[in-house]
Coordinates of C-alpha atoms in Angstrom, one line a residue:
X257 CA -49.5 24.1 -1.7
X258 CA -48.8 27.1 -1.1
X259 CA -49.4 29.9 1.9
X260 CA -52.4 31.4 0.5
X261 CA -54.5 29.1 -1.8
X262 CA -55.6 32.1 -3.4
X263 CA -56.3 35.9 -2.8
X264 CA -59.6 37.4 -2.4
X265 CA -58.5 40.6 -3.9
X266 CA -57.0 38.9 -6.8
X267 CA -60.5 36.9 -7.1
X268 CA -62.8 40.3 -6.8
X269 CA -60.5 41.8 -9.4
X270 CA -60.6 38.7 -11.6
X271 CA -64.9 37.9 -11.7
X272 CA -65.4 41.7 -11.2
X273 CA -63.5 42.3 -14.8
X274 CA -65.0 39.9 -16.6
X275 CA -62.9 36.6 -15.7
X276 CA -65.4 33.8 -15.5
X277 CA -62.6 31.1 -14.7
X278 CA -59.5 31.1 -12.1
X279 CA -57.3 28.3 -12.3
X280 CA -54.7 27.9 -8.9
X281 CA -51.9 25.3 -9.1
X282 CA -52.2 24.4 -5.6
X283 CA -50.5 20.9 -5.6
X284 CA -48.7 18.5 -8.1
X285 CA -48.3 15.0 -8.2
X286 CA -45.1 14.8 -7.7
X287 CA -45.5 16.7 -4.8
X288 CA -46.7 13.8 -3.0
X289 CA -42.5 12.3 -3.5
X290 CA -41.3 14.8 -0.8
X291 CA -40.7 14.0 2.9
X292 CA -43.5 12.8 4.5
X293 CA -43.7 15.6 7.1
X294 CA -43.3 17.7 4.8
X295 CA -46.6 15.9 2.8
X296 CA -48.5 16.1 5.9
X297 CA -47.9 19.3 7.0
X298 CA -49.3 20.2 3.0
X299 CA -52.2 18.4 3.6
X300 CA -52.9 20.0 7.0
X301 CA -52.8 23.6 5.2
X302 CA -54.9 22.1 2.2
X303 CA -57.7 21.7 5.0
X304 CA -57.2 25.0 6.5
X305 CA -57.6 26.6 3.3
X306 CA -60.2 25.3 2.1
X307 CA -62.3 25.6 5.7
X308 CA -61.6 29.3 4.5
X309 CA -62.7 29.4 1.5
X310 CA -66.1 27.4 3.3
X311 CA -66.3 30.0 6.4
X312 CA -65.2 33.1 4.3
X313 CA -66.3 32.4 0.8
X314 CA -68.2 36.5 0.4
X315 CA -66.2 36.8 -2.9
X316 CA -67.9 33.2 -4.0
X317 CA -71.0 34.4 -3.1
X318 CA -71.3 37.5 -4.4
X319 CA -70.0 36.6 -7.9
X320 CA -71.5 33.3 -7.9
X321 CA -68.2 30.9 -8.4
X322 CA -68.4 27.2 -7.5
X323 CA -65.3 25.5 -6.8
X324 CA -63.9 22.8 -9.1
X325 CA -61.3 20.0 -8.2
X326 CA -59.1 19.0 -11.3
X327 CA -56.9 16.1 -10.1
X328 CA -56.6 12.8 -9.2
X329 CA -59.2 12.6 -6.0
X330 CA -58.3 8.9 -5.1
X331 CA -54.9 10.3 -3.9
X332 CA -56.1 12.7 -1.5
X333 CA -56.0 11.5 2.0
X334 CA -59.4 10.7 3.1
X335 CA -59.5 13.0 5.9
X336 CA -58.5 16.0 3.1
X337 CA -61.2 14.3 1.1
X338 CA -64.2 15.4 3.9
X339 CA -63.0 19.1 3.3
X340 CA -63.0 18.8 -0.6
X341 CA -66.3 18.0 -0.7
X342 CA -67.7 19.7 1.7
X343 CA -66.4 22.8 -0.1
X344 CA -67.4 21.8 -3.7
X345 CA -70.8 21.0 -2.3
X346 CA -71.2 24.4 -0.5
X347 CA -70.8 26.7 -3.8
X348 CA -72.4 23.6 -6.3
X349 CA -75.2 25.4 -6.9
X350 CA -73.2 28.6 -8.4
X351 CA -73.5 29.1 -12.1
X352 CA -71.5 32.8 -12.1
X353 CA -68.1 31.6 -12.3
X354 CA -65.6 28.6 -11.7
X355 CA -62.5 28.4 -9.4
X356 CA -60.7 25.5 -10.3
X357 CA -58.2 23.9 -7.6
X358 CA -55.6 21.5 -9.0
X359 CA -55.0 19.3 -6.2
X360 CA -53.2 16.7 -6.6
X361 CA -52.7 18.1 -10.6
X362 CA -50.2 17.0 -13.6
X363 CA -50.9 18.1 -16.9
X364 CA -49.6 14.9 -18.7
X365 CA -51.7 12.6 -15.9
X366 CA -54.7 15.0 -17.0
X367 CA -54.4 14.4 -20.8
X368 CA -54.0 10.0 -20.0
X369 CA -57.4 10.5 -18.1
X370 CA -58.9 12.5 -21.2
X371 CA -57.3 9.8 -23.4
X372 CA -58.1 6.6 -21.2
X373 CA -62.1 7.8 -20.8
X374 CA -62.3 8.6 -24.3
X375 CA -61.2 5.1 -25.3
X376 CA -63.6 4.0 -22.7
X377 CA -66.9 5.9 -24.0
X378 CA -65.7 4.8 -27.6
X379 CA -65.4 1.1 -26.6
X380 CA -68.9 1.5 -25.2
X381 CA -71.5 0.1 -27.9
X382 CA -74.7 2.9 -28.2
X383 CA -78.0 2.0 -26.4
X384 CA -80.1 0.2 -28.8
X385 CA -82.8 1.8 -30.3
X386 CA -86.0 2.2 -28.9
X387 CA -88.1 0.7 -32.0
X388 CA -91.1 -1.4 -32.5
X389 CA -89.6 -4.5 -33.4
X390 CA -86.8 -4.6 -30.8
X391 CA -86.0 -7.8 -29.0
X392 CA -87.0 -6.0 -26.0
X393 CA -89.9 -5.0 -26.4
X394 CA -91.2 -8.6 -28.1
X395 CA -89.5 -9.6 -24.8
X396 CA -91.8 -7.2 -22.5
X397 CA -94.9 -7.6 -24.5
X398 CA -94.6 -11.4 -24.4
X399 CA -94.3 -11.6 -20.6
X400 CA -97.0 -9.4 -20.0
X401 CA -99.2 -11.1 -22.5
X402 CA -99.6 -8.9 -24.8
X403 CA -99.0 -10.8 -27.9
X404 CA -101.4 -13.3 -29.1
X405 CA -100.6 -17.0 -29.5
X406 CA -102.1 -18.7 -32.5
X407 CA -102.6 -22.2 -32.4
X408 CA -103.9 -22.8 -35.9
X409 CA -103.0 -21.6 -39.1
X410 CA -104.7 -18.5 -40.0
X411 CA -108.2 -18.4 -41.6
X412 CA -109.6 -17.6 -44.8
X413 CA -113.6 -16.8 -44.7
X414 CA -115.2 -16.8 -48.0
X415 CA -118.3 -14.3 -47.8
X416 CA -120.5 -14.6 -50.6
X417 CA -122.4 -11.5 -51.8
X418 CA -124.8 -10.4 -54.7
X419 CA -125.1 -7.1 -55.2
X420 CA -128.1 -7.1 -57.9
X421 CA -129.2 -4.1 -60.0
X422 CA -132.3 -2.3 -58.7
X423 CA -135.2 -2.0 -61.3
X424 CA -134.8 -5.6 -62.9
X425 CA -136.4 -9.1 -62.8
X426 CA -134.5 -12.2 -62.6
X427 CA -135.6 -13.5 -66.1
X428 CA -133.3 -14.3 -68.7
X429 CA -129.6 -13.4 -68.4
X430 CA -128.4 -12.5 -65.0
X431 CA -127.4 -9.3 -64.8
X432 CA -126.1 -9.0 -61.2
X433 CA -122.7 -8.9 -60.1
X434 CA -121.5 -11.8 -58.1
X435 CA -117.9 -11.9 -55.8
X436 CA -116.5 -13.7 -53.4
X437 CA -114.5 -11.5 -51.0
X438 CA -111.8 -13.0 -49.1
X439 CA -110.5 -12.1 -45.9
X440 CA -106.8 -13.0 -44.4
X441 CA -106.5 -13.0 -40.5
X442 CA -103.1 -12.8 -39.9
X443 CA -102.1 -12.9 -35.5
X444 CA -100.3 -9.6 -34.3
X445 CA -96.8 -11.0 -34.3
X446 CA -94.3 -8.4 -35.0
X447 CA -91.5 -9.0 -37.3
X448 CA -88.2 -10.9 -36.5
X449 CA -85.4 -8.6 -36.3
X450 CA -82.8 -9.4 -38.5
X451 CA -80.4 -12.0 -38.3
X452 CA -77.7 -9.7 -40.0
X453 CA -77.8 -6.9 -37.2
X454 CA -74.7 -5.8 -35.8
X455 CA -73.6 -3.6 -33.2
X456 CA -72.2 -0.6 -34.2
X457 CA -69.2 1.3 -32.3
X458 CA -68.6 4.8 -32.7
X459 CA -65.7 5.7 -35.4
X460 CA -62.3 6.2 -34.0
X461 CA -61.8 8.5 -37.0
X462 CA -64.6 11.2 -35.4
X463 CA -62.1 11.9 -32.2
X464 CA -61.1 15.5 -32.2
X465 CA -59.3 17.7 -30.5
X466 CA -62.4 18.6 -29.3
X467 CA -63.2 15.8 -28.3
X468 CA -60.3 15.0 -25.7
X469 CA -60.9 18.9 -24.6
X470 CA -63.9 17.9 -23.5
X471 CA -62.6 14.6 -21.2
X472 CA -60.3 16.9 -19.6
X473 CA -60.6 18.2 -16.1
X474 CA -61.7 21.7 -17.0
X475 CA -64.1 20.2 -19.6
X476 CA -66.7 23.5 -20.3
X477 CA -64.3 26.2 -19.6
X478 CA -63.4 28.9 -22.0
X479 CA -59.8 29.0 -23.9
X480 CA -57.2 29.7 -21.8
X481 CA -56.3 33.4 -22.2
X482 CA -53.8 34.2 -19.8
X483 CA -51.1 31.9 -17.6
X484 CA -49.1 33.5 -14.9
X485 CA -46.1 32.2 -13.4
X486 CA -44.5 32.9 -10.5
X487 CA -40.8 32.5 -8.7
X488 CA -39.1 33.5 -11.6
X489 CA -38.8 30.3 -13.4
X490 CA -39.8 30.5 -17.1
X491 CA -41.4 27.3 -17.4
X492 CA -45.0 25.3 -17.5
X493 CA -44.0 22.9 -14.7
X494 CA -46.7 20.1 -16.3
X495 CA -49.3 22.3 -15.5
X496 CA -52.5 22.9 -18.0
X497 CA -50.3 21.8 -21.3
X498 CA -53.2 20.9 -23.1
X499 CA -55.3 24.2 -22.4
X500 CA -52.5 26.6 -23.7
X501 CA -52.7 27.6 -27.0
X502 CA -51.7 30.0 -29.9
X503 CA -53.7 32.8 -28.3
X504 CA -52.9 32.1 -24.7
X505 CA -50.7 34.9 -23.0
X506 CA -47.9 33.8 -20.9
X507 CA -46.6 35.8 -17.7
X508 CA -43.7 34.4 -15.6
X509 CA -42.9 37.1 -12.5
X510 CA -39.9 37.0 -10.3
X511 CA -42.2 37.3 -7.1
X512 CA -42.9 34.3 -5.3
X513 CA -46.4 33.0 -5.4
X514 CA -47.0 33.7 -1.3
X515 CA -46.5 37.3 -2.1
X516 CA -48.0 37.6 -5.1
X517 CA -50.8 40.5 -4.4
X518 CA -52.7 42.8 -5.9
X519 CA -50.3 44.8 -6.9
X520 CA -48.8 42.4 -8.8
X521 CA -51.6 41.2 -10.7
X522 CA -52.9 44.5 -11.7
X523 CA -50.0 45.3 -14.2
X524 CA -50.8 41.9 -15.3
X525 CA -54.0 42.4 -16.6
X526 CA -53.1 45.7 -18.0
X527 CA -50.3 44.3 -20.2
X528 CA -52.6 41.4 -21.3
X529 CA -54.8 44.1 -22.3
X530 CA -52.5 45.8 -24.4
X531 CA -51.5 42.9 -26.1
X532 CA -54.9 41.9 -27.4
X533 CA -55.1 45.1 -28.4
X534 CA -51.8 45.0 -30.5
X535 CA -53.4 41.5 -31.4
X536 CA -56.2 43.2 -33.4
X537 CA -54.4 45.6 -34.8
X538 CA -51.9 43.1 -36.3
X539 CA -55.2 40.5 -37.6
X540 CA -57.0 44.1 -38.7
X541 CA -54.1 46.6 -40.6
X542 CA -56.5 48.7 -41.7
X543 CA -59.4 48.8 -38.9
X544 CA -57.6 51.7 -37.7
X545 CA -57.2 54.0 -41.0
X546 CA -60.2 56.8 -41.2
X547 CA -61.7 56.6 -44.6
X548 CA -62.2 59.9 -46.2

């Protein structure tokens, strides 16, 4: 955790250009192996900040941002626990923008979670259908009475009829038409289902990227576009491994993340611009050239 969870200038600047999602590494897993003053003290902060973020949320507000956890809640000290929710459940009904907290956060623990509930969901056998013949529904029309209960075989009635030719006499040959017309009652009892059925699990073979993108924490968030690291170290640190990609554009500043400000982020954003511009230029050689 960090002095300042996050800035409400860098925030405005974010949702006011167009960001829809901020991401803040605010504590790892492993963070949790330090001292244990040193843990507590942390988790006195984490309740600090986010009573802030509950008291002095006008940046939330205006641009409509709901805050996110993305971690493993059942290691947050149940005291911390009352402030999480109280603060995800004062922006929930936002639909503007996301701030997403990682607390407590690994990127590897993230991705066994996706992995581990997809399993889970594909080890899960699909609701039977709703159907006319389903055992449950014989089941619920039986008990409520609805099906009837023959207790003879069914009946055949034989109805004679005659249908005779209008204008003649009934001498000599008969020359009427006569049928018997049979009729089959049959008792409303829906057909067995078959003995053959099977339940049916979803394929293994349909999982997807996609698929464990969307068991992930951030599960509906855009692509990442841009990851910014601060203290100088050139590294990930297990944080959001899955989400980076090809196109994601990675910043690592010397500044340490307490006194990373406005000023810091601005250039930033302005070099991010200028490389999706280069980008587009590189995918599009000859978007530029004037035709004459």
């Amino acid at each position: 955790m960090t002095r300042h969870l996050t800035s409400d200038q860098i925030l405005e600047v974010c949702y006011k250009t167009g960001v829809k999602v901020v991401t803040v590494f605010a504590f790892a897993i492993e963070n949790f192996n330090r001292p244990q003053r040193e843990v507590e003290g942390l988790m006195l902060l984490a309740k600090t900040k986010l009573s802030q973020l509950m008291q002095h949320g006008e940046v939330l507000d205006r641009y409509g941002a709901r805050i996110k956890i993305c971690g493993k809640r059942e290691l947050i000290p149940k005291d911390v626990l009352e402030y999480v929710d109280r603060a995800v459940e004062s922006t929930s009904k936002n639909t503007g923008a996301v701030l997403n907290i990682c607390f407590p956060y690994g990127s590897r623990e993230e991705m066994t979670h996706a992995v581990r509930t997809t399993v889970q969901d594909y080890l899960t056998a699909p609701p039977p259908k709703n159907s006319t013949f389903s055992q449950t529904r014989i089941s619920q029309s039986i008990k409520s009475k609805k099906l009837a209960r023959p207790d003879t075989l069914p009946s055949i009635d034989e109805t004679p009829s005659r249908v005779e030719q209008s204008g003649h006499d009934g001498d000599g040959a008969d020359d009427s038409v006569s049928s018997t017309a049979s009729t089959l009652h049959l008792p409303d009892t829906p057909s067995r289902p078959s003995s053959s059925h099977t339940t049916r699990y979803p394929d293994p073979e349909s999982i997807t990227p996609e698929t464990l993108t969307d068991h992930m924490y951030t599960s509906g968030d855009p692509p990442l576009d841009m990851f910014v690291r601060t203290s100088g170290v050139e590294r990930l640190s297990d944080f959001m491994l899955w989400q980076c990609h090809q196109d994601t554009q990675l910043f690592f500043l010397k500044c340490m993340w307490p006194d990373f400000d406005l000023w810091h982020f601005l250039p930033v954003l302005i070099e991010w611009q200028w490389r999706q511009k280069q980008k587009e230029r590189d995918e599009n050689p000859r978007r530029g050239i004037k035709q004459r």
